[in-house]
Coordinates of C-alpha atoms and ligand atoms in Angstrom, one line a residue:
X1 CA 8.0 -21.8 2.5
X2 CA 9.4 -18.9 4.4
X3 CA 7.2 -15.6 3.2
X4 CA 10.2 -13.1 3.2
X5 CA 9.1 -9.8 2.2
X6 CA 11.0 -6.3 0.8
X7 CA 8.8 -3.2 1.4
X8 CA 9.6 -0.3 -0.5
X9 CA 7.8 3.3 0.1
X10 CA 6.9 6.1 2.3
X11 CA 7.0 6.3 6.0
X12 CA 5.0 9.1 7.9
X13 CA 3.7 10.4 10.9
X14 CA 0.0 10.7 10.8
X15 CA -1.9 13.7 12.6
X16 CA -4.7 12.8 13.1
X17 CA -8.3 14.5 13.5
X18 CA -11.6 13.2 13.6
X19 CA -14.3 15.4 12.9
X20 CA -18.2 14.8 12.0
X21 CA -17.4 15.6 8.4
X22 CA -14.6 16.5 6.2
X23 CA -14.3 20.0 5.4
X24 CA -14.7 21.2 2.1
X25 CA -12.3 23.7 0.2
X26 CA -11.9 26.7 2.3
X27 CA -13.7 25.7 5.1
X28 CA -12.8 24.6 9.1
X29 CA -14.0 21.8 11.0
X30 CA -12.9 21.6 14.1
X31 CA -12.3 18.3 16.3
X32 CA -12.1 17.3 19.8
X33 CA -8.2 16.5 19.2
X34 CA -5.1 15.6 17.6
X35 CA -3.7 12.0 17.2
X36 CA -0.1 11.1 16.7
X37 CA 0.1 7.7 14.5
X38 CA 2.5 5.9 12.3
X39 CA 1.4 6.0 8.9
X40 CA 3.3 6.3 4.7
X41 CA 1.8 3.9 2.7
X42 CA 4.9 2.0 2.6
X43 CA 5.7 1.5 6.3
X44 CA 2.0 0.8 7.1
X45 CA 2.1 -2.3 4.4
X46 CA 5.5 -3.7 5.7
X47 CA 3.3 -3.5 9.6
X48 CA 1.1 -5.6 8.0
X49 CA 2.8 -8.0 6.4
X50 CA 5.4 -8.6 9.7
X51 CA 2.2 -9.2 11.6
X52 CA 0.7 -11.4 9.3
X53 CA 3.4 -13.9 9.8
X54 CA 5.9 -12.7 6.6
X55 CA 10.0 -11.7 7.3
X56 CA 9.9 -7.8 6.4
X57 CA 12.8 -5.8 5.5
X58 CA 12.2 -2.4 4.7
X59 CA 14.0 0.3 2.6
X60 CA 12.9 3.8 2.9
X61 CA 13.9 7.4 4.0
X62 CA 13.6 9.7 7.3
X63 CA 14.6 13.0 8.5
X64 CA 17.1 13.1 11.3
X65 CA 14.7 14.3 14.0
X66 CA 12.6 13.0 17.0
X67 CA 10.0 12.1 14.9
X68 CA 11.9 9.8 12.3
X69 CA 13.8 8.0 15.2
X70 CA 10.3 7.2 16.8
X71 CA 8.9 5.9 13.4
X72 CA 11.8 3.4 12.8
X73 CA 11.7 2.4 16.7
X74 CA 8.0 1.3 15.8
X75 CA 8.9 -0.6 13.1
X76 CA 12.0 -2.4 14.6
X77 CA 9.2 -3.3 17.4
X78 CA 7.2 -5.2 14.6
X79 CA 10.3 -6.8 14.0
X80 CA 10.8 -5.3 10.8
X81 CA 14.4 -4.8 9.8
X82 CA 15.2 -1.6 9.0
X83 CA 18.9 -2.0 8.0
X84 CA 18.1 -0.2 4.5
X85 CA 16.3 3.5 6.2
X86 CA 18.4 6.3 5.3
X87 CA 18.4 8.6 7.9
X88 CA 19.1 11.7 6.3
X89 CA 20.2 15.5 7.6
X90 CA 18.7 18.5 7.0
X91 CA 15.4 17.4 5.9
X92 CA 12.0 16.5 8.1
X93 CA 10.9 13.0 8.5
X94 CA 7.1 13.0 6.3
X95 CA 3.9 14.1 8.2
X96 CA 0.6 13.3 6.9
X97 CA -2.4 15.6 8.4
X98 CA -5.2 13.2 8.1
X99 CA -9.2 13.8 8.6
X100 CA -11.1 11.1 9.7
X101 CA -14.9 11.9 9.7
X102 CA -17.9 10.1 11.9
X103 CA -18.5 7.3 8.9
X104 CA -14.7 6.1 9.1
X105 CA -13.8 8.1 5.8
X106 CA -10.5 10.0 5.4
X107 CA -9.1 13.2 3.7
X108 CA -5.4 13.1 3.6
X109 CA -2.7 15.6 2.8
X110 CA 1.0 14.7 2.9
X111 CA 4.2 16.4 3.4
X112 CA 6.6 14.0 1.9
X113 CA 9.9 15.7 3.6
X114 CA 12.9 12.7 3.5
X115 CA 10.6 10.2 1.1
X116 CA 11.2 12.9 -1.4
X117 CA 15.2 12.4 -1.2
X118 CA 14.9 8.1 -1.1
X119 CA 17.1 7.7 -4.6
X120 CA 17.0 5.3 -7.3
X121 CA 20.7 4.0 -6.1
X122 CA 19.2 2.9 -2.5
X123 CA 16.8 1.2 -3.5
X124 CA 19.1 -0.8 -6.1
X125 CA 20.8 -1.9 -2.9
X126 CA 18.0 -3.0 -1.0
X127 CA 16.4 -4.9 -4.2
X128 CA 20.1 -6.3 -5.0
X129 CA 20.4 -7.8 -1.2
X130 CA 16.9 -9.3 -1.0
X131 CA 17.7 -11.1 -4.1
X132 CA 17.7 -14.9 -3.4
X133 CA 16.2 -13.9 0.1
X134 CA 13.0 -12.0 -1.1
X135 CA 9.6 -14.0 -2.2
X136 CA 8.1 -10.7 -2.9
X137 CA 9.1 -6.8 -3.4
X138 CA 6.1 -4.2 -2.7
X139 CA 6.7 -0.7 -3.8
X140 CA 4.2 1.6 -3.5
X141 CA 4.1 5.3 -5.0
X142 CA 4.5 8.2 -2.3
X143 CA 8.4 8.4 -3.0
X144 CA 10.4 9.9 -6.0
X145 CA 9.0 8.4 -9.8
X146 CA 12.9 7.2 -10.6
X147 CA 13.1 4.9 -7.1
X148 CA 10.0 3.1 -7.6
X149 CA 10.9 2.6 -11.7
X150 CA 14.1 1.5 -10.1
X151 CA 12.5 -0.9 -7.8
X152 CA 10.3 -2.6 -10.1
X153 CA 13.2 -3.1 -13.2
X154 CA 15.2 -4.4 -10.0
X155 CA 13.0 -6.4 -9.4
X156 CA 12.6 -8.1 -12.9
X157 CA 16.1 -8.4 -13.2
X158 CA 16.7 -10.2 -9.7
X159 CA 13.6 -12.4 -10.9
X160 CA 11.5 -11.5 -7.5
X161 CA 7.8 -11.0 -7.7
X162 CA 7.0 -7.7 -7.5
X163 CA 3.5 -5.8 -6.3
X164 CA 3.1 -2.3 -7.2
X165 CA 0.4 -0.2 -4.7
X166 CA -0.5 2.6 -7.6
X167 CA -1.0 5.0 -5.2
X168 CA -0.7 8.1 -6.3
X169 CA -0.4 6.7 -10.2
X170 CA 2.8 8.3 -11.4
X171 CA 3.1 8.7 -15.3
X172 CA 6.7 7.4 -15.3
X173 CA 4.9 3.9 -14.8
X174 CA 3.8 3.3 -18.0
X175 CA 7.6 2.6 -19.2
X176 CA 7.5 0.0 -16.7
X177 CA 4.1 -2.0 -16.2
X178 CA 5.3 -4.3 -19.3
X179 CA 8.1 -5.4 -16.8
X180 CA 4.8 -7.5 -15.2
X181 CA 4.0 -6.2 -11.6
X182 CA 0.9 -7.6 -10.0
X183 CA -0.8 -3.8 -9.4
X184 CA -3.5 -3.4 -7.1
X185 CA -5.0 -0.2 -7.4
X186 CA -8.0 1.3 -6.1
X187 CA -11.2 2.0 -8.6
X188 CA -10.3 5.9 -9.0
X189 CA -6.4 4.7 -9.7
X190 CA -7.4 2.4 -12.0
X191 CA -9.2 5.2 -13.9
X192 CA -6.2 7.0 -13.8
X193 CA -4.0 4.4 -14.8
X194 CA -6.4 4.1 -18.0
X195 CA -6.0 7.0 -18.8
X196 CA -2.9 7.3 -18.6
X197 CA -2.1 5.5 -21.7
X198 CA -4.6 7.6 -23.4
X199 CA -7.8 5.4 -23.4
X200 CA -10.9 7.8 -23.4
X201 CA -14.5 6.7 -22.6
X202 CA -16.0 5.2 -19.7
X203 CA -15.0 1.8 -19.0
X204 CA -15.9 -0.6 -16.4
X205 CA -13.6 -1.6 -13.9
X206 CA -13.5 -5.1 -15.6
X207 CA -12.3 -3.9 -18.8
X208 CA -10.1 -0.9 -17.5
X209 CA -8.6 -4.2 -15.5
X210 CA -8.6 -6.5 -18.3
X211 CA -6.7 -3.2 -20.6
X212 CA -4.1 -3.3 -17.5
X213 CA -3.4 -7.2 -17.2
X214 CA -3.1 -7.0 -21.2
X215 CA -0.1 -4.8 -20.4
X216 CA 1.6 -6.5 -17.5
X217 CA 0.8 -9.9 -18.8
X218 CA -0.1 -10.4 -15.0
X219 CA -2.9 -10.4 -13.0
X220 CA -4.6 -6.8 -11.6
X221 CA -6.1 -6.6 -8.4
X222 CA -8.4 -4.3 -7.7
X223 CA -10.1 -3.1 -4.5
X224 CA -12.9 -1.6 -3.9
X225 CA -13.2 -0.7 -0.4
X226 CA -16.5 -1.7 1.5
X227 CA -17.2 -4.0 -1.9
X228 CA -14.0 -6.6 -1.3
X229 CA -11.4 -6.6 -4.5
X230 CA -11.8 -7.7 -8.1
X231 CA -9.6 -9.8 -9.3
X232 CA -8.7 -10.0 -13.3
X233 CA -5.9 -12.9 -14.4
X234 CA -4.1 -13.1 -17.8
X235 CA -6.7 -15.0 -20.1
X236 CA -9.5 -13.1 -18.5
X237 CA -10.9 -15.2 -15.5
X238 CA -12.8 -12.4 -13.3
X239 CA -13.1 -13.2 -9.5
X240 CA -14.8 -11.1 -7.1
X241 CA -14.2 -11.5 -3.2
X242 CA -16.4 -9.8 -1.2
X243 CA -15.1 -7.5 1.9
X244 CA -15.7 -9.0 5.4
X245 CA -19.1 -7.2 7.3
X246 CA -17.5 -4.8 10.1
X247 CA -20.1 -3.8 12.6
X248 CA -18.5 -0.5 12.8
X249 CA -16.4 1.4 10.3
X250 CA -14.1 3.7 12.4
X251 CA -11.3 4.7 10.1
X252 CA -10.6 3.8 6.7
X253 CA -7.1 5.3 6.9
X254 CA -4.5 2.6 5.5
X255 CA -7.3 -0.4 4.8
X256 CA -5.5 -0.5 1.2
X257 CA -2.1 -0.7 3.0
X258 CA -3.0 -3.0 5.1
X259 CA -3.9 -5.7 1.9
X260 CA -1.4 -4.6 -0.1
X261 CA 1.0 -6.2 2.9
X262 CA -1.5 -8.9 3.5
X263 CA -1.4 -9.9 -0.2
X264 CA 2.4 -9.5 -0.5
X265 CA 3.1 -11.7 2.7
X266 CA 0.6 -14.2 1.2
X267 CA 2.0 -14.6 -2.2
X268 CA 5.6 -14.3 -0.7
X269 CA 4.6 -17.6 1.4
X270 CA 4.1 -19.4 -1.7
X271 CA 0.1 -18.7 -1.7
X272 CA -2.2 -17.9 -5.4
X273 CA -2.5 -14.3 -6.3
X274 CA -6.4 -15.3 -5.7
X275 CA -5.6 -17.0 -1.9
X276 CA -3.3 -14.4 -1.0
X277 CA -6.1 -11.8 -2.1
X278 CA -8.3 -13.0 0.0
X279 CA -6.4 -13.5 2.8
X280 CA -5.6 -9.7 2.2
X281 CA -9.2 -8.6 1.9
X282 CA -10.1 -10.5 5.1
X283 CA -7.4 -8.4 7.3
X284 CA -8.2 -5.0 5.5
X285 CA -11.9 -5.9 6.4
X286 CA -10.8 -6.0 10.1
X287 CA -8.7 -2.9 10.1
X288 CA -11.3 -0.5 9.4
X289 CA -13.1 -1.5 13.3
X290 CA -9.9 0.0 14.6
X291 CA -8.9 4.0 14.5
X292 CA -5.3 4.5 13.0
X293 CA -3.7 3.4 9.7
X294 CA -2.4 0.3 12.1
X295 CA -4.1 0.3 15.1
X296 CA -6.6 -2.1 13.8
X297 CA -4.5 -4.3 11.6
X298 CA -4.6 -7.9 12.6
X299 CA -1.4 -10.8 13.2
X300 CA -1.6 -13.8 11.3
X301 CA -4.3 -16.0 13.7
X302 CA -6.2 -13.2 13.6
X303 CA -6.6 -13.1 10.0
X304 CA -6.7 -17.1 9.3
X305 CA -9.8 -17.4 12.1
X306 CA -11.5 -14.7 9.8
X307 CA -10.7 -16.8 6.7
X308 CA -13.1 -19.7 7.9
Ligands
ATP1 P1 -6.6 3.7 1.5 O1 -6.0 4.5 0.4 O2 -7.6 4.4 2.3 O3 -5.6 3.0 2.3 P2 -7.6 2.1 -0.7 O4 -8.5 3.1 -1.4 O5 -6.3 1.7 -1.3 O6 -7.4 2.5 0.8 P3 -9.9 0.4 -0.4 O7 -10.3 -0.1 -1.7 O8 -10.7 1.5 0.2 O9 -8.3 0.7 -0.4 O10 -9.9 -0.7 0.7 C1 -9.0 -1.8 0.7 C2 -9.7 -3.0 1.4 O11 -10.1 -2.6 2.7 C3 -11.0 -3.5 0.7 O12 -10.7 -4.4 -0.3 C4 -11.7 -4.1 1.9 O13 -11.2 -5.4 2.2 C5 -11.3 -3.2 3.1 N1 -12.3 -2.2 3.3 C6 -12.2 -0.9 3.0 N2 -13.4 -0.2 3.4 C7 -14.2 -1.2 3.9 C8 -15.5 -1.2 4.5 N3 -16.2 0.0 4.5 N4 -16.0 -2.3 5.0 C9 -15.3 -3.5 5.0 N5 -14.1 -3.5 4.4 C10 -13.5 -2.4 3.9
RIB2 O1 -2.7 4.9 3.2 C1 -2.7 5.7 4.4 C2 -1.4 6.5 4.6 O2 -1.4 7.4 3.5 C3 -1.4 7.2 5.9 O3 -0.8 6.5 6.9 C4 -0.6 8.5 5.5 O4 0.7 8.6 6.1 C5 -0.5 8.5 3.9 O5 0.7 8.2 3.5

């Protein structure tokens, strides 16, 4: 089976400095220099999933400037078909000004310039020409509340599988987790999805999960960064897959993007929500060695020789 994939989300340009620490509120740090990456949550998944074997198309937004032309020219070089980017005047192509500190841990601020203007009626497009072509739609959360609800109820309609990367949690997604996405948030996004639907009290991930998958009827994937991903499936089976030992975490930045288009690919290819999250644990586990939301995400071999 073909793994055909439709990526829906943000697409930035990363600045990027590293510094011995973050800074805290009001204070400077200063670094040896600035780095120019690809990064949005969205375009960093659909790099991941084109390199771990998966047909990518990808539907998004960019300024018309230097920079927005350069980000689409680096995913059209992952192969990555870019036929639904709307290019847009009059607006900047999204900037992220990212802190990397000496442990591989980030700090992340994000100007979301032309992902603010990506529109419900786009994404409709996009959704309505993967049908029949799609295995699996990935939305993720950096672009405007009504285009990712209009992504997932596409997606139910059209009958595609559809994985939604909580991050940030948006409240207009509690009108639409009953249409059954797979969500993978982090820990604190599970807590905020929790709360979100007004359950007080500390909770453990496992039942914060299991309050989730009650909801969507489907299964909730959790990660949990140097700790693997928790897994919680309709009629409560738990599974925990452990994160792959990195001799050196250099940079953190994008490790969640990097399974969420690891997973999708997977599960797009005809793979278990628990195969395909292991496969996606195994190449977020090798992305962290490497400095750059992409630089250190892996191809397909890459990924299956970790797997063994
Ligand atoms: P981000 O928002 O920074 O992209 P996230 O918070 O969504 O990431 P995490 O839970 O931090 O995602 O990490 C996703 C996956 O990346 C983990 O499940 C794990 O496989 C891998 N990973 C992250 N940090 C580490 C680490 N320190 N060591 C090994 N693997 C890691
Ligand atoms: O998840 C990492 C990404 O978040 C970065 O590439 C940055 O652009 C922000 O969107």
């Amino acid at each position: 089976m073909i793994a055909r994939v439709l990526v829906v989300g943000a697409i930035n340009v990363d600045l990027v400095v590293a510094t011995e620490r973050l800074p805290g509120p009001g204070e400077t740090v200063v670094g040896p220099g600035v780095e120019r990456h690809g990064g949005g949550k969205g375009a960093n998944a659909a790099v991941a999933a084109a390199r771990a074997g998966a047909e990518v198309r990808y539907c998004g937004a960019i300024g018309n400037d230097d920079t927005g032309a350069e980000a689409l020219a680096e995913l059209h070089a992952e192969g990555i078909d870019i036929a639904d980017v709307a290019v847009l005047d009059g607006v900047a192509t999204g900037t992220a000004l990212i802190v990397v500190d000496a442990q591989g841990e980030n700090q992340i601020a994000v100007g979301a310039g032309a992902n603010a203007a990506v529109t419900p009626e786009v994404v409709r497009g996009a959704v309505a020409r993967a049908a029949g072509w799609a295995g699996c739609l990935l939305v993720s959360t950096e672009i405007p509340a009504d285009a990712v609800v209009a992504a997932i109820v596409a997606a139910a309609e059209h009958g595609i599988c559809c994985v939604l990367n909580s991050a940030p949690v948006l409240a207009e997604l509690a009108e639409v987790l009953p249409l059954g996405p797979i969500v993978t948030p982090n820990a604190s996004e599970l807590e905020d999805l929790h709360l979100l639907f007004g359950e007080r009290g500390r909770r453990s991930v496992a039942e914060m999960a299991t309050g989730m998958s009650t909801l969507t009827k489907a299964p909730v994937v959790v990660t949990l960064g140097g700790d693997g991903v928790f897994i919680l499936e309709p009629g409560g089976r738990e599974t925990r897959i452990p994160a792959g030992s990195v001799s050196q975490v250099r940079d953190t930045t994008g490790a969640g993007d990097t399974f969420n288009g690891v997973f999708a690919a997977t599960l797009a290819g005809g793979a278990s929500v628990l195969d395909a999250s292991a496969r996606g644990v195994a190449a977020a586990s090798l992305s962290v060695a490497a400095v750059g939301a992409r630089g250190g995400m892996p191809r397909g071999e890459h990924i299956d020789a970790a797997l063994v």
